[in-house]
Short mmCIF file of the C-alpha atoms (twelve columns), coordinates in Angstrom:
data_MODEL
# 
_entry.id   MODEL 
# 
loop_
_atom_site.group_PDB 
_atom_site.id 
_atom_site.type_symbol 
_atom_site.label_atom_id 
_atom_site.label_alt_id 
_atom_site.label_comp_id 
_atom_site.label_asym_id 
_atom_site.label_seq_id 
_atom_site.Cartn_x 
_atom_site.Cartn_y 
_atom_site.Cartn_z 
_atom_site.pdbx_PDB_model_num 
ATOM 1   C CA . MET A 1   -18.421 -8.748  3.426   1 
ATOM 2   C CA . MET A 2   -14.280 -8.981  2.427   1 
ATOM 3   C CA . SER A 3   -12.782 -5.715  2.917   1 
ATOM 4   C CA . VAL A 4   -9.567  -3.873  3.335   1 
ATOM 5   C CA . LEU A 5   -8.604  -0.993  5.746   1 
ATOM 6   C CA . TYR A 6   -6.776  1.125   4.233   1 
ATOM 7   C CA . CYS A 7   -6.392  4.230   6.568   1 
ATOM 8   C CA . LEU A 8   -6.431  4.600   10.321  1 
ATOM 9   C CA . PRO A 9   -8.346  7.132   12.221  1 
ATOM 10  C CA . SER A 10  -6.610  10.184  13.570  1 
ATOM 11  C CA . SER A 11  -7.389  9.254   17.084  1 
ATOM 12  C CA . ASN A 12  -5.980  7.456   19.686  1 
ATOM 13  C CA . LEU A 13  -8.071  4.334   18.575  1 
ATOM 14  C CA . ALA A 14  -5.245  4.089   15.944  1 
ATOM 15  C CA . PHE A 15  -2.076  2.378   17.682  1 
ATOM 16  C CA . PRO A 16  -4.648  -0.855  19.222  1 
ATOM 17  C CA . ILE A 17  -6.081  -1.150  16.086  1 
ATOM 18  C CA . LEU A 18  -2.765  -1.451  14.592  1 
ATOM 19  C CA . GLN A 19  -1.514  -3.787  17.378  1 
ATOM 20  C CA . ALA A 20  -4.697  -5.578  17.519  1 
ATOM 21  C CA . LEU A 21  -3.848  -6.412  13.695  1 
ATOM 22  C CA . LEU A 22  -1.013  -7.253  13.193  1 
ATOM 23  C CA . SER A 23  -0.447  -9.477  16.387  1 
ATOM 24  C CA . ASP A 24  -4.441  -11.246 15.758  1 
ATOM 25  C CA . PRO A 25  -3.010  -15.197 14.272  1 
ATOM 26  C CA . GLU A 26  -6.094  -14.644 11.909  1 
ATOM 27  C CA . LEU A 27  -5.741  -11.843 10.232  1 
ATOM 28  C CA . ILE A 28  -3.004  -13.119 7.802   1 
ATOM 29  C CA . GLU A 29  -5.069  -13.152 4.695   1 
ATOM 30  C CA . LYS A 30  -3.034  -11.228 1.965   1 
ATOM 31  C CA . GLY A 31  -4.543  -8.290  -0.454  1 
ATOM 32  C CA . SER A 32  -5.770  -9.320  -3.174  1 
ATOM 33  C CA . GLU A 33  -2.209  -7.616  -5.447  1 
ATOM 34  C CA . TYR A 34  -0.642  -10.405 -4.192  1 
ATOM 35  C CA . LYS A 35  -2.484  -12.294 -6.812  1 
ATOM 36  C CA . PHE A 36  0.269   -10.911 -9.366  1 
ATOM 37  C CA . ILE A 37  2.871   -13.142 -8.231  1 
ATOM 38  C CA . VAL A 38  1.890   -16.274 -7.854  1 
ATOM 39  C CA . PRO A 39  2.143   -17.708 -11.541 1 
ATOM 40  C CA . TRP A 40  5.997   -17.246 -10.235 1 
ATOM 41  C CA . LEU A 41  6.019   -17.883 -6.122  1 
ATOM 42  C CA . GLY A 42  3.046   -20.007 -6.070  1 
ATOM 43  C CA . THR A 43  0.674   -20.258 -2.515  1 
ATOM 44  C CA . GLY A 44  3.886   -19.943 -0.295  1 
ATOM 45  C CA . LEU A 45  4.633   -18.190 2.431   1 
ATOM 46  C CA . ILE A 46  4.460   -14.175 1.187   1 
ATOM 47  C CA . THR A 47  0.640   -14.961 -0.791  1 
ATOM 48  C CA . SER A 48  -0.855  -17.529 0.864   1 
ATOM 49  C CA . GLY A 49  -2.728  -17.262 4.179   1 
ATOM 50  C CA . GLY A 50  -4.583  -18.971 6.810   1 
ATOM 51  C CA . THR A 51  -4.203  -22.961 7.518   1 
ATOM 52  C CA . ARG A 52  -1.844  -22.778 4.237   1 
ATOM 53  C CA . TRP A 53  0.837   -20.488 5.484   1 
ATOM 54  C CA . ARG A 54  0.391   -21.327 9.114   1 
ATOM 55  C CA . LYS A 55  1.251   -24.890 7.805   1 
ATOM 56  C CA . HIS A 56  4.225   -24.278 5.815   1 
ATOM 57  C CA . ARG A 57  5.335   -21.164 8.314   1 
ATOM 58  C CA . LYS A 58  6.148   -24.262 11.042  1 
ATOM 59  C CA . LEU A 59  7.784   -26.023 8.770   1 
ATOM 60  C CA . LEU A 60  10.220  -23.271 8.107   1 
ATOM 61  C CA . THR A 61  11.413  -22.487 11.047  1 
ATOM 62  C CA . PRO A 62  13.924  -24.952 12.246  1 
ATOM 63  C CA . THR A 63  15.189  -23.718 8.719   1 
ATOM 64  C CA . PHE A 64  16.278  -19.761 10.203  1 
ATOM 65  C CA . HIS A 65  18.049  -21.039 12.895  1 
ATOM 66  C CA . PHE A 66  21.813  -19.756 13.530  1 
ATOM 67  C CA . SER A 67  23.213  -22.676 13.530  1 
ATOM 68  C CA . ILE A 68  22.791  -23.469 10.280  1 
ATOM 69  C CA . LEU A 69  23.539  -19.535 8.988   1 
ATOM 70  C CA . GLU A 70  26.745  -20.133 11.682  1 
ATOM 71  C CA . LYS A 71  27.869  -22.792 8.301   1 
ATOM 72  C CA . PHE A 72  27.273  -20.776 5.826   1 
ATOM 73  C CA . ILE A 73  29.469  -17.795 6.919   1 
ATOM 74  C CA . PRO A 74  32.813  -18.652 4.231   1 
ATOM 75  C CA . VAL A 75  30.270  -18.952 1.236   1 
ATOM 76  C CA . PHE A 76  28.927  -15.129 2.743   1 
ATOM 77  C CA . GLN A 77  32.802  -14.115 2.925   1 
ATOM 78  C CA . GLU A 78  33.866  -15.657 -0.511  1 
ATOM 79  C CA . GLN A 79  30.826  -13.767 -2.568  1 
ATOM 80  C CA . CYS A 80  31.492  -10.523 -0.597  1 
ATOM 81  C CA . GLU A 81  35.412  -10.320 -1.694  1 
ATOM 82  C CA . ILE A 82  33.762  -10.888 -5.431  1 
ATOM 83  C CA . LEU A 83  31.585  -7.959  -5.108  1 
ATOM 84  C CA . VAL A 84  34.115  -5.864  -3.897  1 
ATOM 85  C CA . SER A 85  36.738  -6.798  -5.876  1 
ATOM 86  C CA . LYS A 86  34.344  -5.595  -8.213  1 
ATOM 87  C CA . LEU A 87  33.555  -1.965  -6.503  1 
ATOM 88  C CA . GLN A 88  37.174  -1.239  -6.635  1 
ATOM 89  C CA . LEU A 89  36.840  -1.164  -10.416 1 
ATOM 90  C CA . ARG A 90  34.553  1.716   -10.127 1 
ATOM 91  C CA . VAL A 91  36.352  3.905   -7.261  1 
ATOM 92  C CA . GLN A 92  37.139  6.333   -10.320 1 
ATOM 93  C CA . GLU A 93  33.632  7.015   -11.210 1 
ATOM 94  C CA . SER A 94  31.223  9.361   -9.720  1 
ATOM 95  C CA . TRP A 95  28.693  7.284   -9.285  1 
ATOM 96  C CA . ILE A 96  27.228  4.148   -9.573  1 
ATOM 97  C CA . ASP A 97  24.448  2.161   -8.953  1 
ATOM 98  C CA . ALA A 98  25.497  -0.107  -6.129  1 
ATOM 99  C CA . LEU A 99  21.832  -2.902  -6.671  1 
ATOM 100 C CA . PRO A 100 22.550  -4.625  -9.505  1 
ATOM 101 C CA . LEU A 101 26.081  -5.803  -8.645  1 
ATOM 102 C CA . ILE A 102 24.965  -5.592  -4.901  1 
ATOM 103 C CA . SER A 103 21.549  -8.056  -5.963  1 
ATOM 104 C CA . SER A 104 24.100  -10.566 -7.926  1 
ATOM 105 C CA . CYS A 105 25.583  -11.506 -4.932  1 
ATOM 106 C CA . THR A 106 23.244  -12.242 -2.695  1 
ATOM 107 C CA . LEU A 107 21.770  -14.511 -5.507  1 
ATOM 108 C CA . ASP A 108 24.771  -16.100 -5.582  1 
ATOM 109 C CA . VAL A 109 24.473  -16.810 -1.636  1 
ATOM 110 C CA . ILE A 110 20.413  -18.108 -1.205  1 
ATOM 111 C CA . CYS A 111 21.564  -20.400 -4.454  1 
ATOM 112 C CA . GLN A 112 24.603  -21.387 -2.757  1 
ATOM 113 C CA . THR A 113 23.554  -21.712 1.121   1 
ATOM 114 C CA . ALA A 114 19.732  -22.924 0.470   1 
ATOM 115 C CA . MET A 115 19.582  -24.321 -2.893  1 
ATOM 116 C CA . GLY A 116 23.450  -25.828 -2.554  1 
ATOM 117 C CA . ILE A 117 23.323  -24.892 -6.583  1 
ATOM 118 C CA . SER A 118 26.392  -21.909 -7.752  1 
ATOM 119 C CA . ILE A 119 25.251  -19.984 -10.850 1 
ATOM 120 C CA . ASN A 120 28.269  -17.387 -10.666 1 
ATOM 121 C CA . ALA A 121 26.186  -14.581 -11.172 1 
ATOM 122 C CA . GLN A 122 28.882  -12.181 -10.409 1 
ATOM 123 C CA . ASN A 123 30.630  -13.393 -13.037 1 
ATOM 124 C CA . ASP A 124 27.690  -13.859 -15.284 1 
ATOM 125 C CA . GLU A 125 27.809  -16.989 -15.507 1 
ATOM 126 C CA . ASN A 126 23.740  -18.283 -16.029 1 
ATOM 127 C CA . ARG A 127 22.877  -15.127 -16.971 1 
ATOM 128 C CA . GLU A 128 19.517  -16.074 -18.073 1 
ATOM 129 C CA . TYR A 129 18.188  -17.527 -14.837 1 
ATOM 130 C CA . SER A 130 20.266  -14.207 -12.556 1 
ATOM 131 C CA . LYS A 131 18.112  -12.480 -15.782 1 
ATOM 132 C CA . ALA A 132 14.965  -13.703 -15.831 1 
ATOM 133 C CA . ILE A 133 14.800  -13.244 -11.655 1 
ATOM 134 C CA . HIS A 134 15.601  -9.420  -11.807 1 
ATOM 135 C CA . GLU A 135 12.994  -9.117  -14.335 1 
ATOM 136 C CA . ILE A 136 10.732  -10.662 -12.939 1 
ATOM 137 C CA . GLY A 137 10.677  -7.655  -9.969  1 
ATOM 138 C CA . ASP A 138 10.549  -5.243  -12.967 1 
ATOM 139 C CA . SER A 139 7.312   -6.825  -14.524 1 
ATOM 140 C CA . PHE A 140 5.165   -6.667  -10.939 1 
ATOM 141 C CA . MET A 141 6.333   -3.846  -10.248 1 
ATOM 142 C CA . TYR A 142 5.549   -1.965  -13.665 1 
ATOM 143 C CA . ARG A 143 2.356   -3.990  -13.644 1 
ATOM 144 C CA . ILE A 144 1.625   -2.621  -9.838  1 
ATOM 145 C CA . LEU A 145 2.121   0.698   -10.671 1 
ATOM 146 C CA . ARG A 146 -0.662  0.925   -14.089 1 
ATOM 147 C CA . PRO A 147 -4.052  -0.558  -12.764 1 
ATOM 148 C CA . TRP A 148 -4.899  -0.293  -15.983 1 
ATOM 149 C CA . LEU A 149 -2.705  -4.138  -16.504 1 
ATOM 150 C CA . TYR A 150 -4.515  -5.471  -13.662 1 
ATOM 151 C CA . PRO A 151 -6.732  -7.580  -15.537 1 
ATOM 152 C CA . ASP A 152 -4.972  -10.842 -16.545 1 
ATOM 153 C CA . ILE A 153 -6.664  -10.565 -19.927 1 
ATOM 154 C CA . ILE A 154 -5.081  -7.160  -20.548 1 
ATOM 155 C CA . PHE A 155 -1.516  -7.765  -18.955 1 
ATOM 156 C CA . ASN A 156 -0.939  -11.666 -20.788 1 
ATOM 157 C CA . LEU A 157 -1.411  -9.242  -23.836 1 
ATOM 158 C CA . THR A 158 1.133   -6.781  -23.497 1 
ATOM 159 C CA . SER A 159 5.330   -7.349  -24.339 1 
ATOM 160 C CA . HIS A 160 5.693   -6.908  -20.295 1 
ATOM 161 C CA . GLY A 161 2.622   -10.026 -19.413 1 
ATOM 162 C CA . ARG A 162 4.720   -12.039 -22.606 1 
ATOM 163 C CA . LYS A 163 8.175   -11.236 -20.938 1 
ATOM 164 C CA . PHE A 164 6.973   -12.126 -17.864 1 
ATOM 165 C CA . LYS A 165 5.477   -15.689 -18.346 1 
ATOM 166 C CA . THR A 166 8.570   -16.131 -20.249 1 
ATOM 167 C CA . ASN A 167 11.001  -15.470 -17.387 1 
ATOM 168 C CA . ILE A 168 8.824   -17.510 -15.038 1 
ATOM 169 C CA . GLN A 169 9.165   -20.574 -17.155 1 
ATOM 170 C CA . ILE A 170 12.545  -20.170 -17.548 1 
ATOM 171 C CA . VAL A 171 13.241  -19.593 -13.327 1 
ATOM 172 C CA . HIS A 172 10.794  -22.420 -12.338 1 
ATOM 173 C CA . GLY A 173 12.603  -24.525 -15.053 1 
ATOM 174 C CA . LEU A 174 15.791  -24.550 -12.994 1 
ATOM 175 C CA . SER A 175 14.209  -24.738 -9.817  1 
ATOM 176 C CA . GLU A 176 12.802  -27.903 -11.488 1 
ATOM 177 C CA . LYS A 177 16.115  -29.622 -11.998 1 
ATOM 178 C CA . VAL A 178 17.393  -28.756 -8.897  1 
ATOM 179 C CA . ILE A 179 14.876  -30.141 -6.955  1 
ATOM 180 C CA . ARG A 180 14.084  -33.567 -9.226  1 
ATOM 181 C CA . GLU A 181 18.217  -34.678 -8.441  1 
ATOM 182 C CA . LYS A 182 18.697  -33.215 -4.967  1 
ATOM 183 C CA . LYS A 183 15.560  -35.659 -3.926  1 
ATOM 184 C CA . ILE A 184 17.542  -38.094 -6.647  1 
ATOM 185 C CA . GLU A 185 19.699  -38.177 -4.456  1 
ATOM 186 C CA . MET A 186 18.119  -38.102 -1.544  1 
ATOM 187 C CA . THR A 187 16.298  -40.928 -2.072  1 
ATOM 188 C CA . SER A 188 19.450  -42.808 -2.629  1 
ATOM 189 C CA . ASP A 189 21.160  -42.145 -0.249  1 
ATOM 190 C CA . VAL A 190 21.103  -45.646 2.909   1 
ATOM 191 C CA . ASN A 191 20.865  -42.805 5.449   1 
ATOM 192 C CA . LEU A 192 18.044  -40.939 4.668   1 
ATOM 193 C CA . LYS A 193 16.600  -41.934 8.005   1 
ATOM 194 C CA . SER A 194 17.420  -39.957 11.000  1 
ATOM 195 C CA . LYS A 195 20.113  -40.942 13.523  1 
ATOM 196 C CA . SER A 196 17.820  -39.450 16.410  1 
ATOM 197 C CA . GLU A 197 16.127  -42.927 17.135  1 
ATOM 198 C CA . ASN A 198 19.779  -43.858 18.863  1 
ATOM 199 C CA . ASP A 199 21.067  -40.150 19.151  1 
ATOM 200 C CA . PRO A 200 19.176  -37.378 20.884  1 
ATOM 201 C CA . GLU A 201 21.410  -35.465 20.292  1 
ATOM 202 C CA . GLU A 202 21.656  -35.795 16.929  1 
ATOM 203 C CA . SER A 203 17.165  -35.519 16.899  1 
ATOM 204 C CA . SER A 204 18.387  -31.995 17.664  1 
ATOM 205 C CA . PHE A 205 20.457  -31.558 15.032  1 
ATOM 206 C CA . GLU A 206 18.163  -33.359 12.609  1 
ATOM 207 C CA . LYS A 207 15.423  -30.703 13.057  1 
ATOM 208 C CA . ARG A 208 18.153  -28.004 12.040  1 
ATOM 209 C CA . LYS A 209 19.010  -28.744 8.657   1 
ATOM 210 C CA . PRO A 210 19.510  -26.561 5.153   1 
ATOM 211 C CA . PHE A 211 16.177  -25.304 3.394   1 
ATOM 212 C CA . LEU A 212 16.116  -27.541 0.453   1 
ATOM 213 C CA . GLU A 213 16.708  -31.158 2.215   1 
ATOM 214 C CA . LEU A 214 14.214  -30.346 4.673   1 
ATOM 215 C CA . LEU A 215 11.516  -29.303 2.492   1 
ATOM 216 C CA . LEU A 216 12.168  -32.773 0.199   1 
ATOM 217 C CA . GLU A 217 12.487  -34.336 3.594   1 
ATOM 218 C CA . TYR A 218 9.445   -33.397 4.764   1 
ATOM 219 C CA . HIS A 219 8.157   -34.211 0.990   1 
ATOM 220 C CA . LEU A 220 9.327   -37.831 1.219   1 
ATOM 221 C CA . LYS A 221 7.562   -38.595 4.424   1 
ATOM 222 C CA . ASP A 222 4.290   -37.213 3.656   1 
ATOM 223 C CA . PRO A 223 3.254   -37.443 -0.089  1 
ATOM 224 C CA . SER A 224 0.674   -34.380 0.114   1 
ATOM 225 C CA . PHE A 225 3.838   -31.969 0.920   1 
ATOM 226 C CA . THR A 226 3.857   -32.437 -3.342  1 
ATOM 227 C CA . GLU A 227 7.176   -31.248 -5.598  1 
ATOM 228 C CA . LYS A 228 4.956   -28.567 -6.189  1 
ATOM 229 C CA . ASP A 229 4.625   -27.467 -2.701  1 
ATOM 230 C CA . VAL A 230 8.720   -27.380 -2.896  1 
ATOM 231 C CA . ARG A 231 8.824   -25.615 -5.524  1 
ATOM 232 C CA . GLU A 232 6.295   -23.053 -4.747  1 
ATOM 233 C CA . GLU A 233 8.698   -22.819 -1.360  1 
ATOM 234 C CA . VAL A 234 12.460  -22.791 -2.557  1 
ATOM 235 C CA . ASP A 235 10.710  -19.750 -5.569  1 
ATOM 236 C CA . THR A 236 10.287  -17.857 -2.427  1 
ATOM 237 C CA . PHE A 237 12.926  -18.084 -0.645  1 
ATOM 238 C CA . MET A 238 15.070  -17.565 -3.834  1 
ATOM 239 C CA . PHE A 239 13.324  -13.924 -4.276  1 
ATOM 240 C CA . ALA A 240 12.904  -12.880 -0.252  1 
ATOM 241 C CA . GLY A 241 15.931  -14.167 0.085   1 
ATOM 242 C CA . HIS A 242 18.074  -12.498 -1.965  1 
ATOM 243 C CA . ASP A 243 16.111  -9.577  -3.096  1 
ATOM 244 C CA . THR A 244 15.214  -8.071  0.667   1 
ATOM 245 C CA . SER A 245 18.851  -8.396  1.824   1 
ATOM 246 C CA . SER A 246 20.368  -6.636  -1.377  1 
ATOM 247 C CA . VAL A 247 18.117  -3.693  -0.773  1 
ATOM 248 C CA . THR A 248 19.342  -3.324  3.016   1 
ATOM 249 C CA . VAL A 249 22.864  -3.904  1.722   1 
ATOM 250 C CA . THR A 250 22.184  -0.788  -0.547  1 
ATOM 251 C CA . TRP A 251 20.922  1.420   1.600   1 
ATOM 252 C CA . VAL A 252 23.473  0.950   4.514   1 
ATOM 253 C CA . LEU A 253 25.659  1.613   1.393   1 
ATOM 254 C CA . TYR A 254 23.423  4.920   0.546   1 
ATOM 255 C CA . CYS A 255 23.483  6.530   4.200   1 
ATOM 256 C CA . LEU A 256 27.324  5.518   5.154   1 
ATOM 257 C CA . GLY A 257 27.741  7.607   1.582   1 
ATOM 258 C CA . VAL A 258 25.900  10.436  2.693   1 
ATOM 259 C CA . TYR A 259 27.171  10.430  6.421   1 
ATOM 260 C CA . GLN A 260 30.830  10.831  5.874   1 
ATOM 261 C CA . GLU A 261 31.158  10.933  10.112  1 
ATOM 262 C CA . ILE A 262 28.810  7.499   10.723  1 
ATOM 263 C CA . GLN A 263 31.029  5.877   8.057   1 
ATOM 264 C CA . LYS A 264 34.682  6.667   9.477   1 
ATOM 265 C CA . LYS A 265 33.358  5.142   12.608  1 
ATOM 266 C CA . VAL A 266 32.356  2.345   10.782  1 
ATOM 267 C CA . HIS A 267 35.261  1.808   9.449   1 
ATOM 268 C CA . GLU A 268 37.446  2.235   12.141  1 
ATOM 269 C CA . GLU A 269 35.280  0.215   14.448  1 
ATOM 270 C CA . LEU A 270 36.006  -2.655  11.939  1 
ATOM 271 C CA . GLU A 271 39.959  -1.358  11.439  1 
ATOM 272 C CA . ASN A 272 39.703  -2.778  15.274  1 
ATOM 273 C CA . ILE A 273 38.327  -5.677  14.613  1 
ATOM 274 C CA . PHE A 274 40.233  -6.899  12.272  1 
ATOM 275 C CA . GLU A 275 43.714  -6.723  13.807  1 
ATOM 276 C CA . THR A 276 43.552  -9.330  15.946  1 
ATOM 277 C CA . GLU A 277 41.647  -11.865 12.863  1 
ATOM 278 C CA . GLU A 278 44.389  -14.100 10.978  1 
ATOM 279 C CA . ASN A 279 43.986  -13.169 7.264   1 
ATOM 280 C CA . ASN A 280 40.894  -11.703 7.886   1 
ATOM 281 C CA . LYS A 281 38.915  -14.895 7.993   1 
ATOM 282 C CA . ILE A 282 35.048  -13.542 9.220   1 
ATOM 283 C CA . SER A 283 33.513  -16.129 12.094  1 
ATOM 284 C CA . ARG A 284 30.629  -15.623 14.202  1 
ATOM 285 C CA . GLU A 285 32.624  -14.061 17.035  1 
ATOM 286 C CA . THR A 286 33.963  -11.341 14.478  1 
ATOM 287 C CA . LEU A 287 30.453  -10.388 13.384  1 
ATOM 288 C CA . THR A 288 28.931  -10.373 17.515  1 
ATOM 289 C CA . ARG A 289 31.330  -7.713  17.817  1 
ATOM 290 C CA . MET A 290 30.049  -5.772  15.020  1 
ATOM 291 C CA . LYS A 291 28.204  -2.992  17.468  1 
ATOM 292 C CA . TYR A 292 28.269  0.030   15.614  1 
ATOM 293 C CA . LEU A 293 27.738  -1.657  11.592  1 
ATOM 294 C CA . GLU A 294 24.953  -3.837  13.539  1 
ATOM 295 C CA . CYS A 295 23.601  0.068   15.047  1 
ATOM 296 C CA . VAL A 296 23.859  1.031   11.697  1 
ATOM 297 C CA . ILE A 297 22.330  -1.261  9.492   1 
ATOM 298 C CA . LYS A 298 18.993  -1.675  12.216  1 
ATOM 299 C CA . GLU A 299 18.820  2.334   12.153  1 
ATOM 300 C CA . THR A 300 18.666  2.672   8.090   1 
ATOM 301 C CA . MET A 301 15.910  -0.003  7.999   1 
ATOM 302 C CA . ARG A 302 14.239  1.565   10.665  1 
ATOM 303 C CA . LEU A 303 14.750  4.823   8.003   1 
ATOM 304 C CA . TYR A 304 14.225  2.910   5.117   1 
ATOM 305 C CA . PRO A 305 12.178  -0.462  5.323   1 
ATOM 306 C CA . THR A 306 12.902  -3.117  3.215   1 
ATOM 307 C CA . VAL A 307 9.498   -3.752  2.807   1 
ATOM 308 C CA . PRO A 308 7.275   -0.784  3.614   1 
ATOM 309 C CA . ILE A 309 3.326   -1.722  2.432   1 
ATOM 310 C CA . ILE A 310 2.340   -4.637  3.387   1 
ATOM 311 C CA . LEU A 311 -1.745  -5.337  2.614   1 
ATOM 312 C CA . ARG A 312 -4.309  -7.787  4.739   1 
ATOM 313 C CA . GLU A 313 -7.454  -7.986  3.775   1 
ATOM 314 C CA . ASN A 314 -9.732  -8.912  6.850   1 
ATOM 315 C CA . ASN A 315 -12.785 -11.100 6.355   1 
ATOM 316 C CA . GLN A 316 -14.621 -10.872 9.604   1 
ATOM 317 C CA . PRO A 317 -14.887 -8.703  12.986  1 
ATOM 318 C CA . PHE A 318 -12.092 -8.674  15.490  1 
ATOM 319 C CA . LYS A 319 -12.558 -6.722  18.700  1 
ATOM 320 C CA . VAL A 320 -9.509  -4.323  19.707  1 
ATOM 321 C CA . CYS A 321 -8.217  -3.864  23.002  1 
ATOM 322 C CA . LYS A 322 -11.313 -4.413  25.651  1 
ATOM 323 C CA . CYS A 323 -13.544 -2.129  23.865  1 
ATOM 324 C CA . ASN A 324 -16.456 -2.677  22.035  1 
ATOM 325 C CA . HIS A 325 -15.187 -0.975  18.962  1 
ATOM 326 C CA . GLN A 326 -15.361 -4.009  16.111  1 
ATOM 327 C CA . LEU A 327 -13.744 -3.102  13.022  1 
ATOM 328 C CA . TYR A 328 -14.801 -4.954  9.172   1 
# 
């Protein structure tokens, strides 16, 4: 019988239950509420569970290697400079909602790095796509807070439901277009075959490819991993990559605004670092020197988690510690 663990007992058993839930590789089935974003993200990493989740997670792990992120640092800096220039135009205002500005910046970053396209969301180009991304998120939150809209037949009849469907078509349209173009480019490339057969070092490098390229190579080698699977993971990565980053950065700025003494220390650290940097260019070494800023970001994420709630459904008994307690 399937059930959901909604709350934990206020006893010494609470921590072992949490540990068992979060560390058990079998307890990874998502809560029923995740179905609301399946029309958008399909059964990608966020919404899938079980064998499918493990297979896709193993496939995507190499794309998170720091060596890949390092080569995109110039992209991060370029897009952040555009963001700063837009913030500077509003310094005289008593307050601003920074989230839309930061969200456009992170959307530009994720499109340029993971997808290999420039949508220029910060300059209002491809506005239809960036607007659709934001409105899909709004529609999801609108629905999740109104239980009477949980049945699809009711939600689809509302203006939010119709807008949700239209925006999904826009987002999927761009994703599919980029995937088709990249696939044609890769299949026509005579150098598609890995050089790893003759060069062990190249083999190590080939395992650390940009996101979309890695997915398409896997698709070309294994047709069971379809173009639809590629699109679902691309959409998932686009959403998770830009939304979580923008929320975190916004909370960091909020905390720095509230705690002026902390802001001063961060400013002093950055001033000292960039005194020795030529043309204020950021490198991996530059980032590793931002120790105090790193602490501020981590503390902000502790106080204001990017994803404050996760939902899991358990459909089998599991043991807590070495005791005889079994939960269902």
